[in-house]
Amino acid sequence: MPFADLDGSRIYYEQHGNPDGDHVVFVHGAGGNSLSWWQQLPVFGERYRCTVYDARGWGRSLALGEHDRGAFGRDLAGFLEHLDIDRAHVIAQSMGGRAVAGLLRLAPERARSLVLCGTNAGATNDRVRELQAALRVERGDGGLRAHALAPHFPEAHPGRALLYHQIRRLNPPREANVLGPPPANYRGSTHQMLIDSGLPITFVVGEHDRITSPELIRESHSLVPGADLLEMAGAGHSTYFEQPEVFNDYVLAFLARAEERERESAT
C-alpha cells in the first residue's frame, strides 16, 4: 500500500484515473477518509489524475508527531511535494478546509483552483462567528455526526446512509480537541489570503447543512469577491456524497472554466 512519510505523519494515499491528466486532489472531512470519494473518482478520473488520501490520524494514516491545528496544512503541502505534484485543483470537504488554509500559507503555488465544500476555509468575520455559535447551540449535545447528512437522506437512501457511516467507523479514535474551535479571542480570517491567491474559488453548501449553514457560507462567500457559490437544493453537509451527479457536474464545469481562464491569461 502506498504511504508518504512526512514530517510527523505517515500518509496513506491512492491515485486513480487518467495517468496523463492534470491533477485533482480530494481532501476529506472529519466524518470520512480517502474512501469517501468513491462516487467522484470514476467520473473525474476520465479526464484527471485523481489523488485521495487519509489525513493524519484518519483511515490508515498515522500521526507520528504533534497533531496541532496546523498539521493539516503542513501535511497537504508536504504531500504534494512528496508526490511531485507542482499544481493541482484542490477539492476540500469540511475539515479539509483547514488543509487548504495551511496550503495557501505554506505553498500557494501548488494550488490551481479551490472547491470548498461545507467549509469556509477560515474566511470569517463577526457575523460568521455569531452564526457558528448559533449553530453549535442548535445542534446541542448531539455533535456533528448526527448532522453529516440531510435529515431526510437516511430514509430516502438507507443503503448509502449506512455506507457513509461505515466509512466513518473505519477511522480510529482521534486525539481530544484536534478539531476544537480556535481560542475565543481569535479574530483572524483567511479571506484576504484567498483573495490574494488569485485562484478560481467556489463554495458549495447544502440547503439543509446545519454544520456550515447556507447563511454562514453566503457570508463567507461575500468576503471573497469573484468566488462562485452553489447552494445545493435538498442536500445536507455532505453534498458530494448525497447528490454526486449534481456535485460532479458542477465541479467539473467549474474546473473547465478555471482552465479556460488560465489559457486566456497565457495568451
mmCIF file of C-alpha atoms in Angstrom:
data_model
loop_
_atom_site.group_PDB
_atom_site.id
_atom_site.type_symbol
_atom_site.label_atom_id
_atom_site.label_comp_id
_atom_site.label_asym_id
_atom_site.label_seq_id
_atom_site.Cartn_x
_atom_site.Cartn_y
_atom_site.Cartn_z
ATOM 1 C CA MET A 1 0.000 0.000 0.000
ATOM 2 C CA PRO A 2 1.372 3.478 -0.835
ATOM 3 C CA PHE A 3 2.382 5.733 2.041
ATOM 4 C CA ALA A 4 4.068 9.127 2.098
ATOM 5 C CA ASP A 5 6.404 9.509 5.058
ATOM 6 C CA LEU A 6 6.270 13.167 6.039
ATOM 7 C CA ASP A 7 7.496 15.187 8.994
ATOM 8 C CA GLY A 8 5.313 13.967 11.845
ATOM 9 C CA SER A 9 2.970 11.746 9.842
ATOM 10 C CA ARG A 10 2.693 8.704 7.607
ATOM 11 C CA ILE A 11 0.030 9.424 4.990
ATOM 12 C CA TYR A 12 -1.872 6.704 3.147
ATOM 13 C CA TYR A 13 -2.905 7.651 -0.381
ATOM 14 C CA GLU A 14 -4.225 6.312 -3.667
ATOM 15 C CA GLN A 15 -4.070 7.630 -7.229
ATOM 16 C CA HIS A 16 -6.685 6.833 -9.850
ATOM 17 C CA GLY A 17 -7.805 7.898 -13.285
ATOM 18 C CA ASN A 18 -6.020 9.260 -16.304
ATOM 19 C CA PRO A 19 -2.247 8.912 -15.747
ATOM 20 C CA ASP A 20 -1.648 11.716 -18.248
ATOM 21 C CA GLY A 21 -4.327 14.030 -16.879
ATOM 22 C CA ASP A 22 -3.981 17.175 -14.833
ATOM 23 C CA HIS A 23 -4.010 16.667 -11.076
ATOM 24 C CA VAL A 24 -7.038 16.830 -8.809
ATOM 25 C CA VAL A 25 -6.554 16.237 -5.079
ATOM 26 C CA PHE A 26 -9.532 15.401 -2.864
ATOM 27 C CA VAL A 27 -9.336 16.294 0.851
ATOM 28 C CA HIS A 28 -11.927 14.599 3.069
ATOM 29 C CA GLY A 29 -13.837 15.847 6.095
ATOM 30 C CA ALA A 30 -13.869 14.681 9.708
ATOM 31 C CA GLY A 31 -16.568 12.093 9.019
ATOM 32 C CA GLY A 32 -14.712 10.499 6.123
ATOM 33 C CA ASN A 33 -11.415 9.332 4.746
ATOM 34 C CA SER A 34 -9.989 8.505 1.319
ATOM 35 C CA LEU A 35 -12.853 6.057 0.685
ATOM 36 C CA SER A 36 -15.419 8.861 0.850
ATOM 37 C CA TRP A 37 -14.755 9.950 -2.741
ATOM 38 C CA TRP A 38 -15.865 6.682 -4.394
ATOM 39 C CA GLN A 39 -18.621 8.468 -6.325
ATOM 40 C CA GLN A 40 -16.186 11.060 -7.693
ATOM 41 C CA LEU A 41 -13.163 9.007 -8.727
ATOM 42 C CA PRO A 42 -14.662 7.147 -11.728
ATOM 43 C CA VAL A 43 -16.124 10.367 -13.139
ATOM 44 C CA PHE A 44 -13.222 12.751 -12.551
ATOM 45 C CA GLY A 45 -10.781 10.004 -13.481
ATOM 46 C CA GLU A 46 -11.908 10.017 -17.098
ATOM 47 C CA ARG A 47 -10.042 13.293 -17.518
ATOM 48 C CA TYR A 48 -7.897 13.862 -14.438
ATOM 49 C CA ARG A 49 -5.219 12.150 -12.385
ATOM 50 C CA CYS A 50 -7.068 11.884 -9.068
ATOM 51 C CA THR A 51 -5.354 11.632 -5.686
ATOM 52 C CA VAL A 52 -7.115 10.810 -2.431
ATOM 53 C CA TYR A 53 -5.503 10.436 0.976
ATOM 54 C CA ASP A 54 -6.272 9.909 4.656
ATOM 55 C CA ALA A 55 -5.487 12.851 6.929
ATOM 56 C CA ARG A 56 -3.086 12.060 9.757
ATOM 57 C CA GLY A 57 -4.995 10.149 12.430
ATOM 58 C CA TRP A 58 -7.778 9.217 9.985
ATOM 59 C CA GLY A 59 -8.188 6.000 7.995
ATOM 60 C CA ARG A 60 -4.830 4.306 7.529
ATOM 61 C CA SER A 61 -2.667 7.378 8.122
ATOM 62 C CA LEU A 62 -0.627 7.772 11.282
ATOM 63 C CA ALA A 63 0.115 10.827 13.380
ATOM 64 C CA LEU A 64 3.728 10.362 14.443
ATOM 65 C CA GLY A 65 4.227 13.829 15.872
ATOM 66 C CA GLU A 66 2.250 16.682 17.345
ATOM 67 C CA HIS A 67 -1.257 16.938 15.918
ATOM 68 C CA ASP A 68 -1.978 20.640 16.202
ATOM 69 C CA ARG A 69 -4.382 22.688 14.079
ATOM 70 C CA GLY A 70 -1.627 23.479 11.572
ATOM 71 C CA ALA A 71 -0.816 19.835 10.882
ATOM 72 C CA PHE A 72 -3.470 19.513 8.158
ATOM 73 C CA GLY A 73 -1.880 22.231 6.044
ATOM 74 C CA ARG A 74 1.674 21.074 6.641
ATOM 75 C CA ASP A 75 0.715 17.568 5.581
ATOM 76 C CA LEU A 76 -1.040 18.684 2.391
ATOM 77 C CA ALA A 77 1.872 20.889 1.348
ATOM 78 C CA GLY A 78 4.401 18.161 2.159
ATOM 79 C CA PHE A 79 2.282 15.504 0.499
ATOM 80 C CA LEU A 80 2.079 17.403 -2.794
ATOM 81 C CA GLU A 81 5.839 17.921 -2.688
ATOM 82 C CA HIS A 82 6.383 14.222 -1.937
ATOM 83 C CA LEU A 83 4.318 13.227 -4.977
ATOM 84 C CA ASP A 84 5.992 15.889 -7.124
ATOM 85 C CA ILE A 85 2.616 17.481 -7.883
ATOM 86 C CA ASP A 86 3.519 21.001 -8.949
ATOM 87 C CA ARG A 87 -0.078 22.247 -9.193
ATOM 88 C CA ALA A 88 -3.450 20.683 -8.519
ATOM 89 C CA HIS A 89 -7.111 21.505 -8.374
ATOM 90 C CA VAL A 90 -7.971 21.007 -4.688
ATOM 91 C CA ILE A 91 -11.440 19.794 -3.677
ATOM 92 C CA ALA A 92 -11.875 20.008 0.098
ATOM 93 C CA GLN A 93 -14.784 18.886 2.268
ATOM 94 C CA SER A 94 -15.483 20.413 5.688
ATOM 95 C CA MET A 95 -12.378 19.710 7.832
ATOM 96 C CA GLY A 96 -10.403 19.706 4.580
ATOM 97 C CA GLY A 97 -10.756 23.490 4.557
ATOM 98 C CA ARG A 98 -8.123 23.594 7.299
ATOM 99 C CA ALA A 99 -5.681 21.863 4.973
ATOM 100 C CA VAL A 100 -6.497 24.380 2.235
ATOM 101 C CA ALA A 101 -5.846 27.324 4.549
ATOM 102 C CA GLY A 102 -2.499 25.831 5.520
ATOM 103 C CA LEU A 103 -1.566 25.123 1.917
ATOM 104 C CA LEU A 104 -2.178 28.760 0.994
ATOM 105 C CA ARG A 105 0.122 29.843 3.807
ATOM 106 C CA LEU A 106 2.908 27.377 3.053
ATOM 107 C CA ALA A 107 2.807 26.582 -0.674
ATOM 108 C CA PRO A 108 0.132 28.602 -2.501
ATOM 109 C CA GLU A 109 1.867 27.996 -5.829
ATOM 110 C CA ARG A 110 0.805 24.337 -5.683
ATOM 111 C CA ALA A 111 -2.920 25.158 -5.824
ATOM 112 C CA ARG A 112 -4.591 25.634 -9.201
ATOM 113 C CA SER A 113 -8.170 26.151 -8.030
ATOM 114 C CA LEU A 114 -10.154 25.606 -4.845
ATOM 115 C CA VAL A 115 -13.502 23.879 -4.366
ATOM 116 C CA LEU A 116 -14.635 24.476 -0.771
ATOM 117 C CA CYS A 117 -17.473 22.101 0.176
ATOM 118 C CA GLY A 118 -19.195 22.606 3.514
ATOM 119 C CA THR A 119 -16.332 24.830 4.649
ATOM 120 C CA ASN A 120 -15.376 28.483 4.577
ATOM 121 C CA ALA A 121 -11.667 27.588 4.901
ATOM 122 C CA GLY A 122 -11.373 30.194 7.646
ATOM 123 C CA ALA A 123 -12.923 33.141 5.775
ATOM 124 C CA THR A 124 -14.739 34.718 8.665
ATOM 125 C CA ASN A 125 -15.951 37.878 10.362
ATOM 126 C CA ASP A 126 -18.026 38.679 13.422
ATOM 127 C CA ARG A 127 -21.256 37.732 11.650
ATOM 128 C CA VAL A 128 -19.822 34.321 10.693
ATOM 129 C CA ARG A 129 -18.709 33.784 14.287
ATOM 130 C CA GLU A 130 -22.225 34.622 15.501
ATOM 131 C CA LEU A 131 -23.713 32.113 13.062
ATOM 132 C CA GLN A 132 -21.230 29.426 14.110
ATOM 133 C CA ALA A 133 -22.106 29.953 17.765
ATOM 134 C CA ALA A 134 -25.844 29.764 16.999
ATOM 135 C CA LEU A 135 -25.371 26.527 15.059
ATOM 136 C CA ARG A 136 -23.498 24.961 17.984
ATOM 137 C CA VAL A 137 -26.428 25.820 20.262
ATOM 138 C CA GLU A 138 -28.928 24.478 17.714
ATOM 139 C CA ARG A 139 -27.076 21.160 17.377
ATOM 140 C CA GLY A 140 -26.901 20.723 21.143
ATOM 141 C CA ASP A 141 -25.012 17.766 22.585
ATOM 142 C CA GLY A 142 -25.558 15.535 19.550
ATOM 143 C CA GLY A 143 -22.290 16.640 17.996
ATOM 144 C CA LEU A 144 -21.544 16.912 14.302
ATOM 145 C CA ARG A 145 -22.094 13.236 13.464
ATOM 146 C CA ALA A 146 -25.877 13.492 13.608
ATOM 147 C CA HIS A 147 -25.816 16.353 11.096
ATOM 148 C CA ALA A 148 -23.474 14.905 8.464
ATOM 149 C CA LEU A 149 -26.370 14.135 6.099
ATOM 150 C CA ALA A 150 -29.649 15.888 5.297
ATOM 151 C CA PRO A 151 -32.430 14.840 7.722
ATOM 152 C CA HIS A 152 -34.390 13.010 5.025
ATOM 153 C CA PHE A 153 -31.398 11.237 3.446
ATOM 154 C CA PRO A 154 -31.237 8.074 5.625
ATOM 155 C CA GLU A 155 -34.872 7.223 4.943
ATOM 156 C CA ALA A 156 -34.642 8.017 1.231
ATOM 157 C CA HIS A 157 -31.286 6.257 0.741
ATOM 158 C CA PRO A 158 -30.780 3.780 3.594
ATOM 159 C CA GLY A 159 -28.031 1.825 1.849
ATOM 160 C CA ARG A 160 -25.872 4.829 1.097
ATOM 161 C CA ALA A 161 -26.521 6.324 4.534
ATOM 162 C CA LEU A 162 -25.291 3.083 6.097
ATOM 163 C CA LEU A 163 -22.232 3.115 3.843
ATOM 164 C CA TYR A 164 -21.455 6.714 4.831
ATOM 165 C CA HIS A 165 -21.342 5.774 8.498
ATOM 166 C CA GLN A 166 -19.466 2.532 7.868
ATOM 167 C CA ILE A 167 -16.730 4.534 6.111
ATOM 168 C CA ARG A 168 -16.639 6.894 9.088
ATOM 169 C CA ARG A 169 -16.313 3.989 11.521
ATOM 170 C CA LEU A 170 -13.092 2.886 9.838
ATOM 171 C CA ASN A 171 -11.391 5.912 11.385
ATOM 172 C CA PRO A 172 -9.546 5.258 14.653
ATOM 173 C CA PRO A 173 -10.353 7.323 17.747
ATOM 174 C CA ARG A 174 -8.759 10.735 17.375
ATOM 175 C CA GLU A 175 -6.918 12.836 19.869
ATOM 176 C CA ALA A 176 -9.022 15.137 22.009
ATOM 177 C CA ASN A 177 -9.510 18.705 20.796
ATOM 178 C CA VAL A 178 -7.895 18.131 17.372
ATOM 179 C CA LEU A 179 -10.967 19.721 15.805
ATOM 180 C CA GLY A 180 -11.776 22.176 18.561
ATOM 181 C CA PRO A 181 -12.680 25.776 17.740
ATOM 182 C CA PRO A 182 -9.966 28.446 17.812
ATOM 183 C CA PRO A 183 -9.455 30.443 21.014
ATOM 184 C CA ALA A 184 -12.393 32.662 21.930
ATOM 185 C CA ASN A 185 -10.343 35.815 21.413
ATOM 186 C CA TYR A 186 -9.167 34.813 17.920
ATOM 187 C CA ARG A 187 -10.267 37.307 15.276
ATOM 188 C CA GLY A 188 -8.207 36.210 12.298
ATOM 189 C CA SER A 189 -9.572 35.411 8.865
ATOM 190 C CA THR A 190 -8.225 33.806 5.711
ATOM 191 C CA HIS A 191 -10.390 35.812 3.334
ATOM 192 C CA GLN A 192 -7.604 38.181 2.280
ATOM 193 C CA MET A 193 -5.317 35.216 1.686
ATOM 194 C CA LEU A 194 -7.968 33.615 -0.513
ATOM 195 C CA ILE A 195 -8.333 36.867 -2.462
ATOM 196 C CA ASP A 196 -4.586 37.373 -2.792
ATOM 197 C CA SER A 197 -4.126 33.834 -4.131
ATOM 198 C CA GLY A 198 -5.821 34.904 -7.367
ATOM 199 C CA LEU A 199 -7.176 31.374 -7.683
ATOM 200 C CA PRO A 200 -10.560 30.392 -9.071
ATOM 201 C CA ILE A 201 -12.602 29.552 -5.963
ATOM 202 C CA THR A 202 -16.062 28.155 -5.457
ATOM 203 C CA PHE A 203 -18.050 27.476 -2.308
ATOM 204 C CA VAL A 204 -20.519 24.563 -2.241
ATOM 205 C CA VAL A 205 -23.116 24.206 0.520
ATOM 206 C CA GLY A 206 -26.218 22.087 1.019
ATOM 207 C CA GLU A 207 -29.633 23.604 1.663
ATOM 208 C CA HIS A 208 -30.014 21.598 4.904
ATOM 209 C CA ASP A 209 -26.451 21.925 6.184
ATOM 210 C CA ARG A 210 -26.510 22.623 9.932
ATOM 211 C CA ILE A 211 -22.738 22.429 10.374
ATOM 212 C CA THR A 212 -21.853 25.189 7.923
ATOM 213 C CA SER A 213 -25.238 26.610 7.057
ATOM 214 C CA PRO A 214 -26.062 28.293 3.746
ATOM 215 C CA GLU A 215 -26.357 31.631 5.556
ATOM 216 C CA LEU A 216 -22.876 31.179 7.023
ATOM 217 C CA ILE A 217 -21.336 30.211 3.683
ATOM 218 C CA ARG A 218 -23.083 33.105 1.929
ATOM 219 C CA GLU A 219 -21.489 35.483 4.430
ATOM 220 C CA SER A 220 -18.034 33.933 3.930
ATOM 221 C CA HIS A 221 -18.536 33.988 0.164
ATOM 222 C CA SER A 222 -19.250 37.720 0.344
ATOM 223 C CA LEU A 223 -15.759 38.223 1.796
ATOM 224 C CA VAL A 224 -14.101 36.726 -1.306
ATOM 225 C CA PRO A 225 -15.110 38.831 -4.345
ATOM 226 C CA GLY A 226 -15.147 36.875 -7.565
ATOM 227 C CA ALA A 227 -15.668 33.485 -5.942
ATOM 228 C CA ASP A 228 -18.506 31.275 -7.165
ATOM 229 C CA LEU A 229 -21.210 29.760 -4.962
ATOM 230 C CA LEU A 230 -23.501 26.744 -5.323
ATOM 231 C CA GLU A 231 -26.320 26.160 -2.843
ATOM 232 C CA MET A 232 -27.410 22.589 -3.493
ATOM 233 C CA ALA A 233 -31.162 22.097 -3.049
ATOM 234 C CA GLY A 234 -32.147 19.134 -0.892
ATOM 235 C CA ALA A 235 -28.620 18.320 0.290
ATOM 236 C CA GLY A 236 -27.097 18.448 3.742
ATOM 237 C CA HIS A 237 -23.489 18.840 4.823
ATOM 238 C CA SER A 238 -22.102 16.053 2.602
ATOM 239 C CA THR A 239 -23.147 17.334 -0.814
ATOM 240 C CA TYR A 240 -20.539 15.236 -2.662
ATOM 241 C CA PHE A 241 -21.943 12.043 -1.118
ATOM 242 C CA GLU A 242 -25.661 12.847 -1.116
ATOM 243 C CA GLN A 243 -26.011 14.226 -4.661
ATOM 244 C CA PRO A 244 -22.906 13.053 -6.527
ATOM 245 C CA GLU A 245 -24.301 13.650 -10.011
ATOM 246 C CA VAL A 246 -25.127 17.298 -9.266
ATOM 247 C CA PHE A 247 -21.846 17.783 -7.431
ATOM 248 C CA ASN A 248 -19.724 16.160 -10.115
ATOM 249 C CA ASP A 249 -21.326 18.055 -12.983
ATOM 250 C CA TYR A 250 -20.960 21.386 -11.209
ATOM 251 C CA VAL A 251 -17.353 20.895 -10.116
ATOM 252 C CA LEU A 252 -16.210 19.542 -13.490
ATOM 253 C CA ALA A 253 -17.722 22.592 -15.182
ATOM 254 C CA PHE A 254 -16.008 24.850 -12.633
ATOM 255 C CA LEU A 255 -12.634 23.201 -13.293
ATOM 256 C CA ALA A 256 -13.150 23.608 -17.038
ATOM 257 C CA ARG A 257 -13.834 27.336 -16.541
ATOM 258 C CA ALA A 258 -10.751 27.669 -14.362
ATOM 259 C CA GLU A 259 -8.604 26.043 -17.035
ATOM 260 C CA GLU A 260 -10.094 28.229 -19.747
ATOM 261 C CA ARG A 261 -9.267 31.288 -17.672
ATOM 262 C CA GLU A 262 -5.687 30.043 -17.407
ATOM 263 C CA ARG A 263 -5.417 29.676 -21.164
ATOM 264 C CA GLU A 264 -6.819 33.138 -21.751
ATOM 265 C CA SER A 265 -4.377 34.646 -19.263
ATOM 266 C CA ALA A 266 -1.475 32.925 -21.001
ATOM 267 C CA THR A 267 -2.277 34.456 -24.406
#
